[in-house]
Short mmCIF file of C-alpha atoms and ligand atoms in Angstrom, two decimals:
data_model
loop_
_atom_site.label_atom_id
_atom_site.label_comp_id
_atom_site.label_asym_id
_atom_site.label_seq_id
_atom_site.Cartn_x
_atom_site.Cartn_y
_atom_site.Cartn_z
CA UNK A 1 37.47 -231.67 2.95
CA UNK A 2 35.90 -230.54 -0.07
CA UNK A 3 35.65 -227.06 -1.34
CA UNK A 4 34.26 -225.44 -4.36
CA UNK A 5 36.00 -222.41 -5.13
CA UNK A 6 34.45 -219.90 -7.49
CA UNK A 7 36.36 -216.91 -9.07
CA UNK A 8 34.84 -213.96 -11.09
CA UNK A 9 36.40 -210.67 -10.26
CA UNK A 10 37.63 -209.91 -13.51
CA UNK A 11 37.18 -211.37 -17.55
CA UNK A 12 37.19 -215.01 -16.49
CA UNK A 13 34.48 -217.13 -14.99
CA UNK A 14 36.11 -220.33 -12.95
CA UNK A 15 35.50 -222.69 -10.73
CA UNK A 16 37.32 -225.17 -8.90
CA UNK A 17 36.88 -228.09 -6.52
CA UNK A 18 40.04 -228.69 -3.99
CA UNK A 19 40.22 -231.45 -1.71
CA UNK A 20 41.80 -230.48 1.64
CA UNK A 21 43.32 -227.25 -0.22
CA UNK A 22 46.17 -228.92 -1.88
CA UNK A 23 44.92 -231.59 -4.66
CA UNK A 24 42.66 -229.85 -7.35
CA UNK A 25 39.62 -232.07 -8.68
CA UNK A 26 38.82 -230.07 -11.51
CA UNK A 27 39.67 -226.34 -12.65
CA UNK A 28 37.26 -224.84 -14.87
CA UNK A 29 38.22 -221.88 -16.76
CA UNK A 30 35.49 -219.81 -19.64
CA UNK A 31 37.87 -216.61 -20.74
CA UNK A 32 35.55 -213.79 -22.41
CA UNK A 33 38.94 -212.18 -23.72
CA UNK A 34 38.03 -212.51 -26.99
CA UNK A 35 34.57 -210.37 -26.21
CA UNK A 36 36.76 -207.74 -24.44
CA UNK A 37 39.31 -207.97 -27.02
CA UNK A 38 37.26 -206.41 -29.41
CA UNK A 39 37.16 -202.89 -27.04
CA UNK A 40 41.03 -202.72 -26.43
CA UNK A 41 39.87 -203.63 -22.98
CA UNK A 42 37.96 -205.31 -19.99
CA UNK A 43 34.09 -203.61 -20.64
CA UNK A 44 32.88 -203.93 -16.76
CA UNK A 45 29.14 -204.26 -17.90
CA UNK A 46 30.24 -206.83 -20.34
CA UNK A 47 31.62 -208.88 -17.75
CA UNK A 48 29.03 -208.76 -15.60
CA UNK A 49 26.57 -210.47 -17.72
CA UNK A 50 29.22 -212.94 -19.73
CA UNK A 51 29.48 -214.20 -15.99
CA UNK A 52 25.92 -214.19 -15.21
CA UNK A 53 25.66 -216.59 -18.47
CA UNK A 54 28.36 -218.49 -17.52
CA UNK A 55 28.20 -219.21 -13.89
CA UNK A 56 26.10 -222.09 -13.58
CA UNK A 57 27.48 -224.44 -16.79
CA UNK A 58 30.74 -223.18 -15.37
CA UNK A 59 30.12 -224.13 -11.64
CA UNK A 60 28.27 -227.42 -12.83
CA UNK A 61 31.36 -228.50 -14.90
CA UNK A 62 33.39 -228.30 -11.83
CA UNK A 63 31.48 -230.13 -9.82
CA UNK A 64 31.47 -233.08 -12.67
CA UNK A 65 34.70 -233.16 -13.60
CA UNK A 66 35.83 -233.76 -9.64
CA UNK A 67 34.04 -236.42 -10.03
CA UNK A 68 31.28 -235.74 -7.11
CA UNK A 69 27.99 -234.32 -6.33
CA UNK A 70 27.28 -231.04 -4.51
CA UNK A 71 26.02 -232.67 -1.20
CA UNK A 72 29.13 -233.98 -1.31
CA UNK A 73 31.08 -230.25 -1.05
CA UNK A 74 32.18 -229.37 2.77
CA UNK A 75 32.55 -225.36 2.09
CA UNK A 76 31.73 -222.68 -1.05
CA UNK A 77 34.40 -220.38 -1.14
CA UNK A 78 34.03 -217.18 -3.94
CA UNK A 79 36.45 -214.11 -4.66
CA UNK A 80 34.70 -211.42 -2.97
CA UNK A 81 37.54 -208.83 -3.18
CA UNK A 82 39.42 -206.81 -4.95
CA UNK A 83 38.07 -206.69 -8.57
CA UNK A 84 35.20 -205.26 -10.83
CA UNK A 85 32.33 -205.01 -8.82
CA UNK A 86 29.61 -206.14 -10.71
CA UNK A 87 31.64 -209.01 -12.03
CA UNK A 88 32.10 -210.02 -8.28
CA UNK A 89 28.85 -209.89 -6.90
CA UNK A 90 27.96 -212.54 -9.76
CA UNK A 91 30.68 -214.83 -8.60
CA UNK A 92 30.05 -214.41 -4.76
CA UNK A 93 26.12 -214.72 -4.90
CA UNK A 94 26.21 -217.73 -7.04
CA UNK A 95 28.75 -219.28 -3.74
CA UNK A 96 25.84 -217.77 -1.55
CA UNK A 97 23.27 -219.67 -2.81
CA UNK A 98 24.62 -223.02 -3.29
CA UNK A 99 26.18 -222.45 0.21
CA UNK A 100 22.55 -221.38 1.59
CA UNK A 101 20.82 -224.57 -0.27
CA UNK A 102 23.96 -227.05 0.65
CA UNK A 103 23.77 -225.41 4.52
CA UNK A 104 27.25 -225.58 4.29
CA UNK A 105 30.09 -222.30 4.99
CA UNK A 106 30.43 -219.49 3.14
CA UNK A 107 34.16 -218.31 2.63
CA UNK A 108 35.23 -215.24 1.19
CA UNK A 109 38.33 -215.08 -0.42
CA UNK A 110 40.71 -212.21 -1.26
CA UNK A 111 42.10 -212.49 -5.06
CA UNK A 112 45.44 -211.61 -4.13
CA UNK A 113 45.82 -214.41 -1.65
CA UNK A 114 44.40 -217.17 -4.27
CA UNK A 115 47.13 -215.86 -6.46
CA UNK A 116 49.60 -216.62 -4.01
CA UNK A 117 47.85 -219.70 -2.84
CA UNK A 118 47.90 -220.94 -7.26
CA UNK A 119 51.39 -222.06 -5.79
CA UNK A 120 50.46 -224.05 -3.11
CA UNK A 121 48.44 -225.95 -5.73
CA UNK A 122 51.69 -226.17 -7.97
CA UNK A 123 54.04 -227.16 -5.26
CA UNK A 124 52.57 -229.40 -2.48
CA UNK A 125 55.88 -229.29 -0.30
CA UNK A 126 55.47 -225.21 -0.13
CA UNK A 127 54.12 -223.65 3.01
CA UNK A 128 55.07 -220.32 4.14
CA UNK A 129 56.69 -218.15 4.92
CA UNK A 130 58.38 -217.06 2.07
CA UNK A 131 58.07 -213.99 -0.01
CA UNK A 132 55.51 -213.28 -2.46
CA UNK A 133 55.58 -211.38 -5.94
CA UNK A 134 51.99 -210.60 -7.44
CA UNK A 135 52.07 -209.29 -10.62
CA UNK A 136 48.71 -208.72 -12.62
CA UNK A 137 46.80 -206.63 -14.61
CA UNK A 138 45.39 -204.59 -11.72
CA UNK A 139 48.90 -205.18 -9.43
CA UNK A 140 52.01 -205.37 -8.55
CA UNK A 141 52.71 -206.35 -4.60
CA UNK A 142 55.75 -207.22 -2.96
CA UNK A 143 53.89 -209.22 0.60
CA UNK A 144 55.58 -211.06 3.23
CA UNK A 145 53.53 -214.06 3.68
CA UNK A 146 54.08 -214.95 7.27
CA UNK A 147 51.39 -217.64 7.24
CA UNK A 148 49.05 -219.18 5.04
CA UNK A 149 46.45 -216.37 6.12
CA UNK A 150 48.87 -213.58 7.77
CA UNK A 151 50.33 -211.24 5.08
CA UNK A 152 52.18 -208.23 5.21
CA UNK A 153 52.37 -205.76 1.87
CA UNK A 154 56.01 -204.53 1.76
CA UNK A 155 55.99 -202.64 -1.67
CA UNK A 156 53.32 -201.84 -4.14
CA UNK A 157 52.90 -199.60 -7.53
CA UNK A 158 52.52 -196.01 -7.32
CA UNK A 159 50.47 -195.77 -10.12
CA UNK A 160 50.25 -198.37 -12.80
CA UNK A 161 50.54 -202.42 -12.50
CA UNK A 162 53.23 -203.70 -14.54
CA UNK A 163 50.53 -205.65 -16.71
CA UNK A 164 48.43 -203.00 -17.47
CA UNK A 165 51.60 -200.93 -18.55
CA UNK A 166 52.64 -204.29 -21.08
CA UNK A 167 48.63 -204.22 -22.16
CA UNK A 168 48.70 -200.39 -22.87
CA UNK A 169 52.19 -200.31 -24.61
CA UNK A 170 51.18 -203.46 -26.28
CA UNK A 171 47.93 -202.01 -27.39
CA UNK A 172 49.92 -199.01 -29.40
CA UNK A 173 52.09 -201.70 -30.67
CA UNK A 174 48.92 -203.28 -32.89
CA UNK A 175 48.51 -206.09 -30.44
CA UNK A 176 45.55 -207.48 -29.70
CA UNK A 177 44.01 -207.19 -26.03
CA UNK A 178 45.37 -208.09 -23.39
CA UNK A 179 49.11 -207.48 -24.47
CA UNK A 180 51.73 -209.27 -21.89
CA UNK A 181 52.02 -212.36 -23.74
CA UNK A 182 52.28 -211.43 -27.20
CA UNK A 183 54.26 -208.56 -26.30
CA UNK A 184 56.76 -210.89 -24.32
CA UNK A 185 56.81 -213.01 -27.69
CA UNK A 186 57.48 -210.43 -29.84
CA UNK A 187 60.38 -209.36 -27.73
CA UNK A 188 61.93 -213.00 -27.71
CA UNK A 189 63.25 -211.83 -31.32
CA UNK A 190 64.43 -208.51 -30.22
CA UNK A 191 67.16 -206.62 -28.74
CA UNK A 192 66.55 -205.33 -25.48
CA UNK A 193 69.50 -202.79 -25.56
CA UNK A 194 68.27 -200.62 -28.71
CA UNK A 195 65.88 -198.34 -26.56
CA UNK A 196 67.17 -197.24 -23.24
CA UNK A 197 63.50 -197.28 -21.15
CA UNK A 198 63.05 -195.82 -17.37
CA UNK A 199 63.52 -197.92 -14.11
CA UNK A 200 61.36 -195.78 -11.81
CA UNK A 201 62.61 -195.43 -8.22
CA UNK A 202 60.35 -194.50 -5.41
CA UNK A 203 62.39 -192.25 -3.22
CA UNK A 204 62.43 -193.11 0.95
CA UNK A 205 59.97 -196.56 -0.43
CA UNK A 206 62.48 -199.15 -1.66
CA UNK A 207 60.04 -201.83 -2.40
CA UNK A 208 57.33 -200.11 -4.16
CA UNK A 209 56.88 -199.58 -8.24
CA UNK A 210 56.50 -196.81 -10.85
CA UNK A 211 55.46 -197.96 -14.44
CA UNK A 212 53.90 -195.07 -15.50
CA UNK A 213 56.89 -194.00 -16.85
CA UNK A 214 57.92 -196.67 -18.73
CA UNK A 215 54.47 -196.64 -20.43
CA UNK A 216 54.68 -193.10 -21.10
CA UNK A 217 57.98 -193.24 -22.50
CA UNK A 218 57.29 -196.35 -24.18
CA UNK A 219 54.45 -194.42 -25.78
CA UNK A 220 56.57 -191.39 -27.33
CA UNK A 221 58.82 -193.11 -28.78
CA UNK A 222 56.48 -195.15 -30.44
CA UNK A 223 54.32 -191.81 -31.61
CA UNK A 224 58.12 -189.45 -32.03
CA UNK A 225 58.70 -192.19 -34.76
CA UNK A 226 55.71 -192.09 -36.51
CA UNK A 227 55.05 -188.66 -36.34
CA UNK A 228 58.80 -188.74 -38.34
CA UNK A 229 57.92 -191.13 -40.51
CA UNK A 230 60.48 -193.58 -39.56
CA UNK A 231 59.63 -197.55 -38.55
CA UNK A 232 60.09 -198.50 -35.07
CA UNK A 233 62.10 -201.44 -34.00
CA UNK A 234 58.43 -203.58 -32.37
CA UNK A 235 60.12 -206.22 -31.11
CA UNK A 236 63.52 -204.39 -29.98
CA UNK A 237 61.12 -202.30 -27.97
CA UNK A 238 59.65 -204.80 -27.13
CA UNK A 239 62.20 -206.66 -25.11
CA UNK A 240 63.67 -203.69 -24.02
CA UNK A 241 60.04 -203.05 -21.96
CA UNK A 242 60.16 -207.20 -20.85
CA UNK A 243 63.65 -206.15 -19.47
CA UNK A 244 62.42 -202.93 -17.77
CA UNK A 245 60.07 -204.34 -15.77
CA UNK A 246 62.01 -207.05 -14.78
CA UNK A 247 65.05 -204.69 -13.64
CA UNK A 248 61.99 -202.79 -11.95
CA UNK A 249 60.74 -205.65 -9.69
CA UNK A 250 63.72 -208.98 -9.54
CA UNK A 251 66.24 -206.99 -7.31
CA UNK A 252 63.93 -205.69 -5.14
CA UNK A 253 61.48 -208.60 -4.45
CA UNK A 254 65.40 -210.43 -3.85
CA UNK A 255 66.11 -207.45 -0.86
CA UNK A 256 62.86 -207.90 0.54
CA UNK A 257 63.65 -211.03 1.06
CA UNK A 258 66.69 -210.73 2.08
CA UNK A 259 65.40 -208.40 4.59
CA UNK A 260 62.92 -210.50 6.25
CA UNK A 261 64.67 -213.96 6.54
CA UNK A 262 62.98 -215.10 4.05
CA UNK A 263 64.43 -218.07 2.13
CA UNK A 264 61.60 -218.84 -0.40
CA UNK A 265 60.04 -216.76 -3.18
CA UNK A 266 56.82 -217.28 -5.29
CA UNK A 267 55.42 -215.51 -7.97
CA UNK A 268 51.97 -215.20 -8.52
CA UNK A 269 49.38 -213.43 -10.72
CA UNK A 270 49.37 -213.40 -14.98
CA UNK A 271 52.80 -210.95 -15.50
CA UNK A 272 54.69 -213.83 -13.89
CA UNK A 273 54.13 -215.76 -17.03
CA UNK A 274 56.68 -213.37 -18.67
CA UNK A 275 59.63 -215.05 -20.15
CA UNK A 276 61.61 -212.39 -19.26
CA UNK A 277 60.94 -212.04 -15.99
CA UNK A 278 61.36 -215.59 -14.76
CA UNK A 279 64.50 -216.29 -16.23
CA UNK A 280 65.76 -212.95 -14.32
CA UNK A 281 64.01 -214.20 -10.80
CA UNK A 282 65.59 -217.83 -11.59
CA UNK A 283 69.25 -216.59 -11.92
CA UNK A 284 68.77 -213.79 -9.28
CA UNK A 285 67.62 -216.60 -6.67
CA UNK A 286 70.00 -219.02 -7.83
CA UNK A 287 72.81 -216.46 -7.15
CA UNK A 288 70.94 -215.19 -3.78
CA UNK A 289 69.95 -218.48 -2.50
CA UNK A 290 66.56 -218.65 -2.24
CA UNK A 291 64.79 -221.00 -3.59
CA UNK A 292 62.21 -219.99 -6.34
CA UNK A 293 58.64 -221.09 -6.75
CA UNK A 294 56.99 -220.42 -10.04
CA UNK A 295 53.73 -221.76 -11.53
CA UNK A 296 53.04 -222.80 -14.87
CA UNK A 297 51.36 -220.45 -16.83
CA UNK A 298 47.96 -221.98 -16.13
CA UNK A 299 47.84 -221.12 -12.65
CA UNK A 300 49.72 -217.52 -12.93
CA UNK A 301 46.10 -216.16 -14.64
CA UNK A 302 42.91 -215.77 -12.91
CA UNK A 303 41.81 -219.45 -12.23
CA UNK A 304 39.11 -221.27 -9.45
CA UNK A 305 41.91 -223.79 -8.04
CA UNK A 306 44.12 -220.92 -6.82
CA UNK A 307 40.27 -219.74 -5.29
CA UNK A 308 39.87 -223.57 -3.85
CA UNK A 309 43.23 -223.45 -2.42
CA UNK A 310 42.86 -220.57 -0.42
CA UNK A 311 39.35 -221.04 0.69
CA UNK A 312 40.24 -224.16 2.72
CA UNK A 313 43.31 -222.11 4.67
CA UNK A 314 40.52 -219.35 4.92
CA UNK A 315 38.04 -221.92 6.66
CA UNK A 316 40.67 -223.64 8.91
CA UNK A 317 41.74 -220.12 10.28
CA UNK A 318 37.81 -219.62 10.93
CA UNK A 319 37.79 -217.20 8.31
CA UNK A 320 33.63 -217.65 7.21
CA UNK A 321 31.25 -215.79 6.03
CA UNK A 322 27.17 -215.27 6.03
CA UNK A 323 24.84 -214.55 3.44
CA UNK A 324 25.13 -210.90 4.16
CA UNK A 325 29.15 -210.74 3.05
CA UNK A 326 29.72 -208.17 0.35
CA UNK A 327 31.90 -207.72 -2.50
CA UNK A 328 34.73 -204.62 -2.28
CA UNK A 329 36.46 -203.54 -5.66
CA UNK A 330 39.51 -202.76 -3.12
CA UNK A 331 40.72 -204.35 -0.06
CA UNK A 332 44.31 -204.57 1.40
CA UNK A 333 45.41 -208.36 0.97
CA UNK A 334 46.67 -208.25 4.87
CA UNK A 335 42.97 -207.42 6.00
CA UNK A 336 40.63 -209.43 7.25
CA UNK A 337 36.85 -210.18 5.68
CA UNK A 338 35.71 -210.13 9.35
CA UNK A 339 36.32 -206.34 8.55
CA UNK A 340 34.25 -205.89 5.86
CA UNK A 341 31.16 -207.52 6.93
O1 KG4 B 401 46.48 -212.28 -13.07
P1 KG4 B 401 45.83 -211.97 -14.35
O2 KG4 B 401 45.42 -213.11 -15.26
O3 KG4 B 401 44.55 -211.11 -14.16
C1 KG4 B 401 44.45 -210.09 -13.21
O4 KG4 B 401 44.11 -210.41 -12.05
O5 KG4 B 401 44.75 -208.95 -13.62
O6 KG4 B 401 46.86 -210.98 -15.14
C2 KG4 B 401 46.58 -210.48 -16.41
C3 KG4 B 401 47.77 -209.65 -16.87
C4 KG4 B 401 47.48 -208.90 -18.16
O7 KG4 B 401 47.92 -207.55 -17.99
C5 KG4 B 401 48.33 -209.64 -19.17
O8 KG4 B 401 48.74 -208.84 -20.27
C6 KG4 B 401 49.51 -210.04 -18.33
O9 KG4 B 401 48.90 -210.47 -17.11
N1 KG4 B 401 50.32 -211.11 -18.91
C7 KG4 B 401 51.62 -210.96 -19.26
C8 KG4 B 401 52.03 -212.21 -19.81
N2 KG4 B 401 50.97 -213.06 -19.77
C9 KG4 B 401 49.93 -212.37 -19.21
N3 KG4 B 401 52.45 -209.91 -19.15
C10 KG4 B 401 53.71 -210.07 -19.59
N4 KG4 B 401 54.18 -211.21 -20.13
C11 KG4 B 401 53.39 -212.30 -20.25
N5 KG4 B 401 53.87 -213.45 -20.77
ZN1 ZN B 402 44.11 -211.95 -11.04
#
């Protein structure tokens, strides 16, 4: 079965073509970073229109590179939740239309799930369940993934995602937009034990996260030492905010596991990229156990495949769609699209 997947929700237009979920034809990524770069920041109107330019070279490209022609495509499957709402809409109308002209499904597909589902595409002996870690710019989710379209949400951030604390912290360190990764290079020369940082602990809620603290403390003593005049140690402070996040989430995505049965783990979403973090989850699940599924870099940031992927387990659980499905900038990743209709 062939599926095009299309993914827009954020800064990246993508598309995708997957043959029976699992083998990826072609993965087509345009990244407007650069554009948003130049605001410190993802500009929601911005995006909007970069995608509206983009869609159809990017879409077209896809369906090239797999080496096919749309008549050939079984199912369109588009991000239609969570995400920036305008730069949704131009993803999931796009999938509309060439669904309406192919007469072929319509699948809508939560972000969060083609996260997940980027490591089904990396690791064609995975199936669940297991134990998922998403970590992006917009979250940080502990889930239970019981099946390939059954999820549970076990913890989740009280206030900011771990990546947008590394962008913001980042962002007062003179790094360009977004952060994580240069951050996370600049700490690979540091010493994470110079500046003691906050692990935030959500009392009576063992699996959710805090990193508002760790941005705001992050933050003082970057502005304490300037307003003093003195030079601040960038890439001790660095590493020491790499290892505070990891502290944050390795030991308790390991007990959630733990605590359902759960023997596998896989990370998911553009924070698992962080060198920091994976080496902890690696030596944690070594010592626990469990065996650990991480992507390579490509597939931990927004990408179509992961979109592809998903899509097909959407469609075999009967999970399509009309042209009257709508886009939601939030949506729990256990619910169901047959919800939001
Ligand atoms: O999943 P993603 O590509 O987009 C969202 O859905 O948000 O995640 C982007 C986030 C950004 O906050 C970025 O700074 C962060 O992932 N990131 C990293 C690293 N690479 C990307 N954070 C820490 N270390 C990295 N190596
Ligand atoms: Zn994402």
């Amino acid at each position: 079965m062939l599926i095009l997947g299309i993914e827009s929700s954020c800064d990246e237009t993508a598309a995708s073509v997957s043959l029976d979920g699992r083998r990826i034809l072609s993965n087509v990524v345009y990244s407007q970073i650069d554009m948003h770069a130049l605001y410190g920041g993802v500009v929601p109107e911005i995006a909007s229109r970069k995608h509206a330019e983009k869609i159809t070279a990017v879409v077209r490209q896809a369906v090239e590179e797999a080496g096919i022609t749309f008549s050939q495509l079984d199912a369109v499957g588009a991000t239609c939740a969570p995400g920036l709402i305008g730069a949704l809409l131009v993803g999931a109308n796009f999938a509309k239309a060439c669904s309406l002209m192919l007469e072929k499904p319509f699948v809508p597909v939560h972000h969060i799930r083609g996260h997940i589902a980027a490591n089904y595409v990396a690791f064609p002996e995975l199936e669940p369940p297991f134990t998922a870690l998403v970590a992006s710019g917009g979250h940080t989710l502990i889930i239970d993934v019981s099946d390939y379209t059954e999820m549970t949400v076990l913890g989740t951030t009280r206030d900011d995602a771990a990546g947008e604390a590394f962008d913001k912290i980042a962002r007062v360190l003179g790094l360009p937009y977004p952060g994580g990764a240069a951050l996370d290079r600049l700490g690979q020369e540091g010493d994470s034990g110079r500046y003691r940082l906050p692990r935030a602990v959500v009392t009576g809620h063992p699996y959710d996260f805090s990193f508002s603290g760790l941005k705001t403390a992050s933050l003082n003593l970057i502005h304490n030492a300037a307003q003093k005049g003195e030079e601040i140690r960038r890439e001790d402070l660095a590493a020491g905010v790499s290892l505070a996040v990891a502290e944050s989430i390795v030991p308790r995505v390991a007990a959630a596991a733990r605590e359902k049965g759960r023997d596998k783990i896989a990370a998911a979403g553009g924070v698992a990229a962080n060198s920091v973090l994976r080496a902890m989850l690696e030596r944690e699940c070594r010592k626990a156990g469990i065996k650990l599924y991480l992507p390579p870099l490509s597939l931990c940031g927004d990408n179509g495949a992961m979109i592809a992927c998903q899509a097909y387990y959407e469609y075999l659980a009967g999970n399509i769609s009309d042209s009257g499905q709508n886009c939601y900038a939030n949506m729990n990743v256990s619910d169901s699209f047959k919800n939001y209709q």
